[in-house]
Amino acid sequence: MTFGFASSSAASFSTSAPAASASRLLEPAEWAAAGIPLLRNPREVVSGLHTRHQPKPSTAVVAVLDPDERLCASASFTRRPAPADGWMFRNALLSQLRRVIPHDLRRRTPVRTAVLLYCREGDAHWTEEDGAWMWGLRDACTLHGLRCGAYITLTHEGWQVLGEGRGGRRPHSHSAPEPLAMTQAPPLTPRTGGPVSEVLRRAAAR
């Protein structure tokens, strides 16, 4: 199993955004109508990602889950202050996915699912920034051969799966990591050489 931790300088992106960025976002109704698969135990997923990455505000954590909702890979990165732009978010997410896990484009039907946890300031209500992340996640999943999964916000109020109405008070954006609660599995044999091995931090045996 691979887990990527990209530095904020390497994973941040440009502050310039095209004027058309306003159209590259998804409204809550559009997201709800997209048939996003529900997480069986969202709190375990959130707690596991929070423990591994300890996100602070403006940190995005993208994770890939197998059909049994076990974590295959994850990566975190911080974005610089900039207008919300789904295209830029898509590129940032796709870059992280390519670093930590091979694509599934050869499959007729996606098997693995990508979810996104975004830690930010403000309350748990949907914002245009959330809509841009949703657009970016959906597009990145298509380009990497994955199913588009849940979009989760982490604020001072707690966590919230947008479009589902499920959430909780802990963890929140300023809480200490909780004990790892996600299902454990043995790690894959590390690959040698190539850019992937240079940017991954191996997880403990699962």
PDB file of C-alpha atoms in Angstrom:
ATOM      1  CA  MET A   1       0.000   0.000   0.000  1.00  0.00           C
ATOM      2  CA  THR A   2       1.266   3.421  -0.860  1.00  0.00           C
ATOM      3  CA  PHE A   3       0.671   6.738   0.787  1.00  0.00           C
ATOM      4  CA  GLY A   4       1.951   9.958  -0.712  1.00  0.00           C
ATOM      5  CA  PHE A   5       2.767  13.101   1.170  1.00  0.00           C
ATOM      6  CA  ALA A   6       3.551  15.904  -1.258  1.00  0.00           C
ATOM      7  CA  SER A   7       5.199  19.051   0.037  1.00  0.00           C
ATOM      8  CA  SER A   8       3.112  22.180  -0.029  1.00  0.00           C
ATOM      9  CA  SER A   9       5.516  23.897  -2.408  1.00  0.00           C
ATOM     10  CA  ALA A  10       5.450  21.040  -4.896  1.00  0.00           C
ATOM     11  CA  ALA A  11       1.720  20.493  -4.768  1.00  0.00           C
ATOM     12  CA  SER A  12       0.481  24.066  -4.633  1.00  0.00           C
ATOM     13  CA  PHE A  13      -0.646  25.664  -7.830  1.00  0.00           C
ATOM     14  CA  SER A  14      -0.654  29.005  -9.572  1.00  0.00           C
ATOM     15  CA  THR A  15      -2.769  31.889  -8.298  1.00  0.00           C
ATOM     16  CA  SER A  16      -3.910  32.852 -11.785  1.00  0.00           C
ATOM     17  CA  ALA A  17      -7.359  31.523 -12.715  1.00  0.00           C
ATOM     18  CA  PRO A  18      -9.235  31.934 -16.002  1.00  0.00           C
ATOM     19  CA  ALA A  19     -12.480  33.886 -16.045  1.00  0.00           C
ATOM     20  CA  ALA A  20     -14.362  30.741 -17.074  1.00  0.00           C
ATOM     21  CA  SER A  21     -13.638  29.112 -13.712  1.00  0.00           C
ATOM     22  CA  ALA A  22     -17.112  29.991 -12.432  1.00  0.00           C
ATOM     23  CA  SER A  23     -18.603  27.337 -14.741  1.00  0.00           C
ATOM     24  CA  ARG A  24     -16.254  24.646 -13.463  1.00  0.00           C
ATOM     25  CA  LEU A  25     -18.115  23.828 -10.278  1.00  0.00           C
ATOM     26  CA  LEU A  26     -20.963  21.558  -9.261  1.00  0.00           C
ATOM     27  CA  GLU A  27     -24.002  22.750  -7.347  1.00  0.00           C
ATOM     28  CA  PRO A  28     -25.256  20.524  -4.499  1.00  0.00           C
ATOM     29  CA  ALA A  29     -28.213  19.361  -6.593  1.00  0.00           C
ATOM     30  CA  GLU A  30     -25.912  18.363  -9.456  1.00  0.00           C
ATOM     31  CA  TRP A  31     -23.649  16.472  -7.071  1.00  0.00           C
ATOM     32  CA  ALA A  32     -26.600  14.652  -5.478  1.00  0.00           C
ATOM     33  CA  ALA A  33     -27.911  13.680  -8.926  1.00  0.00           C
ATOM     34  CA  ALA A  34     -24.546  12.268 -10.016  1.00  0.00           C
ATOM     35  CA  GLY A  35     -25.053   8.970  -8.184  1.00  0.00           C
ATOM     36  CA  ILE A  36     -22.012   9.287  -5.921  1.00  0.00           C
ATOM     37  CA  PRO A  37     -21.634   6.001  -3.973  1.00  0.00           C
ATOM     38  CA  LEU A  38     -22.323   6.272  -0.258  1.00  0.00           C
ATOM     39  CA  LEU A  39     -19.611   5.413   2.240  1.00  0.00           C
ATOM     40  CA  ARG A  40     -20.584   2.546   4.527  1.00  0.00           C
ATOM     41  CA  ASN A  41     -18.757   4.044   7.496  1.00  0.00           C
ATOM     42  CA  PRO A  42     -17.759   7.630   6.740  1.00  0.00           C
ATOM     43  CA  ARG A  43     -16.507   8.338  10.258  1.00  0.00           C
ATOM     44  CA  GLU A  44     -13.891   5.583  10.012  1.00  0.00           C
ATOM     45  CA  VAL A  45     -12.737   6.908   6.655  1.00  0.00           C
ATOM     46  CA  VAL A  46     -12.507  10.460   7.982  1.00  0.00           C
ATOM     47  CA  SER A  47     -10.750   9.400  11.189  1.00  0.00           C
ATOM     48  CA  GLY A  48      -8.259   7.280   9.271  1.00  0.00           C
ATOM     49  CA  LEU A  49      -7.341  10.058   6.852  1.00  0.00           C
ATOM     50  CA  HIS A  50      -7.182  12.602   9.673  1.00  0.00           C
ATOM     51  CA  THR A  51      -4.799  10.386  11.630  1.00  0.00           C
ATOM     52  CA  ARG A  52      -2.519   9.735   8.648  1.00  0.00           C
ATOM     53  CA  HIS A  53      -2.348  13.241   7.242  1.00  0.00           C
ATOM     54  CA  GLN A  54      -3.297  15.532  10.168  1.00  0.00           C
ATOM     55  CA  PRO A  55      -4.716  18.161   7.791  1.00  0.00           C
ATOM     56  CA  LYS A  56      -4.817  21.844   8.640  1.00  0.00           C
ATOM     57  CA  PRO A  57      -7.034  24.444   6.936  1.00  0.00           C
ATOM     58  CA  SER A  58      -6.412  24.644   3.159  1.00  0.00           C
ATOM     59  CA  THR A  59      -5.189  21.028   3.072  1.00  0.00           C
ATOM     60  CA  ALA A  60      -6.739  18.541   0.653  1.00  0.00           C
ATOM     61  CA  VAL A  61      -6.476  14.777   1.186  1.00  0.00           C
ATOM     62  CA  VAL A  62      -7.339  12.540  -1.764  1.00  0.00           C
ATOM     63  CA  ALA A  63      -7.711   8.827  -1.036  1.00  0.00           C
ATOM     64  CA  VAL A  64      -8.433   5.721  -3.093  1.00  0.00           C
ATOM     65  CA  LEU A  65     -10.588   2.959  -1.590  1.00  0.00           C
ATOM     66  CA  ASP A  66     -10.993  -0.611  -2.788  1.00  0.00           C
ATOM     67  CA  PRO A  67     -14.450  -2.247  -3.178  1.00  0.00           C
ATOM     68  CA  ASP A  68     -14.369  -3.229   0.516  1.00  0.00           C
ATOM     69  CA  GLU A  69     -13.693   0.392   1.489  1.00  0.00           C
ATOM     70  CA  ARG A  70     -10.121  -0.347   2.523  1.00  0.00           C
ATOM     71  CA  LEU A  71      -7.577   2.367   1.872  1.00  0.00           C
ATOM     72  CA  CYS A  72      -5.323   1.664  -1.132  1.00  0.00           C
ATOM     73  CA  ALA A  73      -3.442   4.960  -1.278  1.00  0.00           C
ATOM     74  CA  SER A  74      -3.705   8.584  -0.205  1.00  0.00           C
ATOM     75  CA  ALA A  75      -1.931  11.894  -0.660  1.00  0.00           C
ATOM     76  CA  SER A  76      -2.238  15.328   0.915  1.00  0.00           C
ATOM     77  CA  PHE A  77      -1.288  18.765  -0.330  1.00  0.00           C
ATOM     78  CA  THR A  78      -1.908  22.414   0.486  1.00  0.00           C
ATOM     79  CA  ARG A  79      -3.250  24.954  -1.941  1.00  0.00           C
ATOM     80  CA  ARG A  80      -2.272  28.599  -2.055  1.00  0.00           C
ATOM     81  CA  PRO A  81      -4.912  31.319  -1.755  1.00  0.00           C
ATOM     82  CA  ALA A  82      -6.484  31.689  -5.187  1.00  0.00           C
ATOM     83  CA  PRO A  83      -9.916  31.920  -6.820  1.00  0.00           C
ATOM     84  CA  ALA A  84     -11.687  28.563  -6.728  1.00  0.00           C
ATOM     85  CA  ASP A  85     -11.161  26.896 -10.104  1.00  0.00           C
ATOM     86  CA  GLY A  86     -12.316  23.332 -10.760  1.00  0.00           C
ATOM     87  CA  TRP A  87      -9.866  22.885 -13.640  1.00  0.00           C
ATOM     88  CA  MET A  88      -6.891  23.758 -11.441  1.00  0.00           C
ATOM     89  CA  PHE A  89      -8.226  21.549  -8.651  1.00  0.00           C
ATOM     90  CA  ARG A  90      -8.662  18.715 -11.158  1.00  0.00           C
ATOM     91  CA  ASN A  91      -5.050  19.028 -12.275  1.00  0.00           C
ATOM     92  CA  ALA A  92      -3.766  19.075  -8.694  1.00  0.00           C
ATOM     93  CA  LEU A  93      -5.806  15.993  -7.731  1.00  0.00           C
ATOM     94  CA  LEU A  94      -4.828  14.114 -10.875  1.00  0.00           C
ATOM     95  CA  SER A  95      -1.169  14.859 -10.234  1.00  0.00           C
ATOM     96  CA  GLN A  96      -1.413  13.387  -6.726  1.00  0.00           C
ATOM     97  CA  LEU A  97      -3.303  10.307  -7.909  1.00  0.00           C
ATOM     98  CA  ARG A  98      -0.655   9.638 -10.538  1.00  0.00           C
ATOM     99  CA  ARG A  99       2.034   9.835  -7.862  1.00  0.00           C
ATOM    100  CA  VAL A 100       0.536   7.288  -5.522  1.00  0.00           C
ATOM    101  CA  ILE A 101      -1.435   4.733  -7.545  1.00  0.00           C
ATOM    102  CA  PRO A 102      -1.583   3.346 -11.129  1.00  0.00           C
ATOM    103  CA  HIS A 103      -4.609   4.288 -13.225  1.00  0.00           C
ATOM    104  CA  ASP A 104      -7.491   1.900 -13.955  1.00  0.00           C
ATOM    105  CA  LEU A 105      -8.237   3.159 -17.464  1.00  0.00           C
ATOM    106  CA  ARG A 106      -7.992  -0.349 -18.950  1.00  0.00           C
ATOM    107  CA  ARG A 107     -10.969  -1.532 -16.916  1.00  0.00           C
ATOM    108  CA  ARG A 108     -14.394  -1.359 -18.497  1.00  0.00           C
ATOM    109  CA  THR A 109     -15.948  -0.473 -15.165  1.00  0.00           C
ATOM    110  CA  PRO A 110     -14.156   1.372 -12.339  1.00  0.00           C
ATOM    111  CA  VAL A 111     -13.452  -0.806  -9.319  1.00  0.00           C
ATOM    112  CA  ARG A 112     -11.712   1.598  -6.960  1.00  0.00           C
ATOM    113  CA  THR A 113     -13.216   4.817  -5.648  1.00  0.00           C
ATOM    114  CA  ALA A 114     -11.538   8.145  -4.920  1.00  0.00           C
ATOM    115  CA  VAL A 115     -12.766  10.338  -2.079  1.00  0.00           C
ATOM    116  CA  LEU A 116     -11.660  13.827  -1.157  1.00  0.00           C
ATOM    117  CA  LEU A 117     -11.350  15.316   2.317  1.00  0.00           C
ATOM    118  CA  TYR A 118     -10.841  19.078   2.337  1.00  0.00           C
ATOM    119  CA  CYS A 119      -9.964  20.936   5.535  1.00  0.00           C
ATOM    120  CA  ARG A 120     -10.999  24.588   5.438  1.00  0.00           C
ATOM    121  CA  GLU A 121     -12.107  27.560   7.462  1.00  0.00           C
ATOM    122  CA  GLY A 122     -15.756  28.546   7.742  1.00  0.00           C
ATOM    123  CA  ASP A 123     -18.812  26.425   8.495  1.00  0.00           C
ATOM    124  CA  ALA A 124     -19.935  23.154   6.949  1.00  0.00           C
ATOM    125  CA  HIS A 125     -22.336  24.682   4.417  1.00  0.00           C
ATOM    126  CA  TRP A 126     -21.604  24.312   0.703  1.00  0.00           C
ATOM    127  CA  THR A 127     -19.493  27.057  -0.862  1.00  0.00           C
ATOM    128  CA  GLU A 128     -18.376  27.747  -4.422  1.00  0.00           C
ATOM    129  CA  GLU A 129     -14.947  26.458  -3.424  1.00  0.00           C
ATOM    130  CA  ASP A 130     -16.573  23.147  -2.486  1.00  0.00           C
ATOM    131  CA  GLY A 131     -18.315  23.103  -5.848  1.00  0.00           C
ATOM    132  CA  ALA A 132     -14.998  23.582  -7.624  1.00  0.00           C
ATOM    133  CA  TRP A 133     -13.432  20.714  -5.647  1.00  0.00           C
ATOM    134  CA  MET A 134     -16.396  18.506  -6.557  1.00  0.00           C
ATOM    135  CA  TRP A 135     -15.959  19.320 -10.240  1.00  0.00           C
ATOM    136  CA  GLY A 136     -12.236  18.672  -9.992  1.00  0.00           C
ATOM    137  CA  LEU A 137     -12.683  15.356  -8.170  1.00  0.00           C
ATOM    138  CA  ARG A 138     -15.213  14.064 -10.673  1.00  0.00           C
ATOM    139  CA  ASP A 139     -13.036  14.985 -13.635  1.00  0.00           C
ATOM    140  CA  ALA A 140      -9.828  13.628 -12.078  1.00  0.00           C
ATOM    141  CA  CYS A 141     -11.549  10.310 -11.374  1.00  0.00           C
ATOM    142  CA  THR A 142     -12.689  10.026 -14.982  1.00  0.00           C
ATOM    143  CA  LEU A 143      -9.166  10.682 -16.259  1.00  0.00           C
ATOM    144  CA  HIS A 144      -7.647   8.141 -13.833  1.00  0.00           C
ATOM    145  CA  GLY A 145     -10.206   5.375 -14.313  1.00  0.00           C
ATOM    146  CA  LEU A 146     -11.738   5.647 -10.833  1.00  0.00           C
ATOM    147  CA  ARG A 147     -15.244   6.006  -9.493  1.00  0.00           C
ATOM    148  CA  CYS A 148     -15.956   9.432  -8.078  1.00  0.00           C
ATOM    149  CA  GLY A 149     -16.648   9.077  -4.390  1.00  0.00           C
ATOM    150  CA  ALA A 150     -17.581  11.284  -1.479  1.00  0.00           C
ATOM    151  CA  TYR A 151     -16.504  14.882  -0.975  1.00  0.00           C
ATOM    152  CA  ILE A 152     -15.976  15.603   2.725  1.00  0.00           C
ATOM    153  CA  THR A 153     -15.309  18.931   4.404  1.00  0.00           C
ATOM    154  CA  LEU A 154     -13.442  19.277   7.682  1.00  0.00           C
ATOM    155  CA  THR A 155     -14.115  22.539   9.529  1.00  0.00           C
ATOM    156  CA  HIS A 156     -14.094  23.797  13.116  1.00  0.00           C
ATOM    157  CA  GLU A 157     -17.627  22.382  13.394  1.00  0.00           C
ATOM    158  CA  GLY A 158     -16.538  18.863  12.501  1.00  0.00           C
ATOM    159  CA  TRP A 159     -16.769  16.798   9.314  1.00  0.00           C
ATOM    160  CA  GLN A 160     -19.554  16.721   6.762  1.00  0.00           C
ATOM    161  CA  VAL A 161     -20.173  14.505   3.721  1.00  0.00           C
ATOM    162  CA  LEU A 162     -21.675  17.049   1.369  1.00  0.00           C
ATOM    163  CA  GLY A 163     -24.725  15.891  -0.523  1.00  0.00           C
ATOM    164  CA  GLU A 164     -25.487  13.150   2.014  1.00  0.00           C
ATOM    165  CA  GLY A 165     -26.312  15.043   5.190  1.00  0.00           C
ATOM    166  CA  ARG A 166     -24.010  12.845   7.275  1.00  0.00           C
ATOM    167  CA  GLY A 167     -21.395  14.302   9.567  1.00  0.00           C
ATOM    168  CA  GLY A 168     -19.945  14.445  13.051  1.00  0.00           C
ATOM    169  CA  ARG A 169     -18.233  16.759  15.529  1.00  0.00           C
ATOM    170  CA  ARG A 170     -14.942  14.835  15.671  1.00  0.00           C
ATOM    171  CA  PRO A 171     -12.492  14.973  14.161  1.00  0.00           C
ATOM    172  CA  HIS A 172     -12.568  18.665  13.285  1.00  0.00           C
ATOM    173  CA  SER A 173     -10.077  21.051  11.711  1.00  0.00           C
ATOM    174  CA  HIS A 174      -8.218  21.715  14.968  1.00  0.00           C
ATOM    175  CA  SER A 175      -8.542  18.387  16.773  1.00  0.00           C
ATOM    176  CA  ALA A 176      -5.699  16.022  17.617  1.00  0.00           C
ATOM    177  CA  PRO A 177      -5.501  12.798  15.556  1.00  0.00           C
ATOM    178  CA  GLU A 178      -7.685   9.969  16.808  1.00  0.00           C
ATOM    179  CA  PRO A 179      -6.605   6.301  16.957  1.00  0.00           C
ATOM    180  CA  LEU A 180      -6.546   4.749  13.502  1.00  0.00           C
ATOM    181  CA  ALA A 181      -9.958   3.202  12.953  1.00  0.00           C
ATOM    182  CA  MET A 182      -9.899   2.049   9.332  1.00  0.00           C
ATOM    183  CA  THR A 183      -9.684  -1.620   8.376  1.00  0.00           C
ATOM    184  CA  GLN A 184      -6.084  -2.702   8.177  1.00  0.00           C
ATOM    185  CA  ALA A 185      -4.458  -4.723   5.372  1.00  0.00           C
ATOM    186  CA  PRO A 186      -0.885  -5.773   4.509  1.00  0.00           C
ATOM    187  CA  PRO A 187       1.049  -3.234   2.402  1.00  0.00           C
ATOM    188  CA  LEU A 188       1.932  -3.961  -1.191  1.00  0.00           C
ATOM    189  CA  THR A 189       5.542  -4.742  -2.042  1.00  0.00           C
ATOM    190  CA  PRO A 190       7.322  -1.393  -2.600  1.00  0.00           C
ATOM    191  CA  ARG A 191       8.276  -0.599  -6.164  1.00  0.00           C
ATOM    192  CA  THR A 192      11.864   0.282  -6.869  1.00  0.00           C
ATOM    193  CA  GLY A 193      12.980   3.212  -8.964  1.00  0.00           C
ATOM    194  CA  GLY A 194      10.895   5.742 -10.827  1.00  0.00           C
ATOM    195  CA  PRO A 195       9.312   8.958  -9.592  1.00  0.00           C
ATOM    196  CA  VAL A 196       6.689   7.181  -7.506  1.00  0.00           C
ATOM    197  CA  SER A 197       9.182   5.662  -5.094  1.00  0.00           C
ATOM    198  CA  GLU A 198      10.780   9.047  -4.594  1.00  0.00           C
ATOM    199  CA  VAL A 199       7.633  10.796  -3.399  1.00  0.00           C
ATOM    200  CA  LEU A 200       5.953   8.107  -1.311  1.00  0.00           C
ATOM    201  CA  ARG A 201       6.214   7.638   2.418  1.00  0.00           C
ATOM    202  CA  ARG A 202       5.532   4.014   3.252  1.00  0.00           C
ATOM    203  CA  ALA A 203       2.749   3.351   5.727  1.00  0.00           C
ATOM    204  CA  ALA A 204       3.202   1.024   8.676  1.00  0.00           C
ATOM    205  CA  ALA A 205       2.294  -2.642   8.067  1.00  0.00           C
ATOM    206  CA  ARG A 206      -1.426  -2.942   7.800  1.00  0.00           C
TER     207      ARG A 206
END
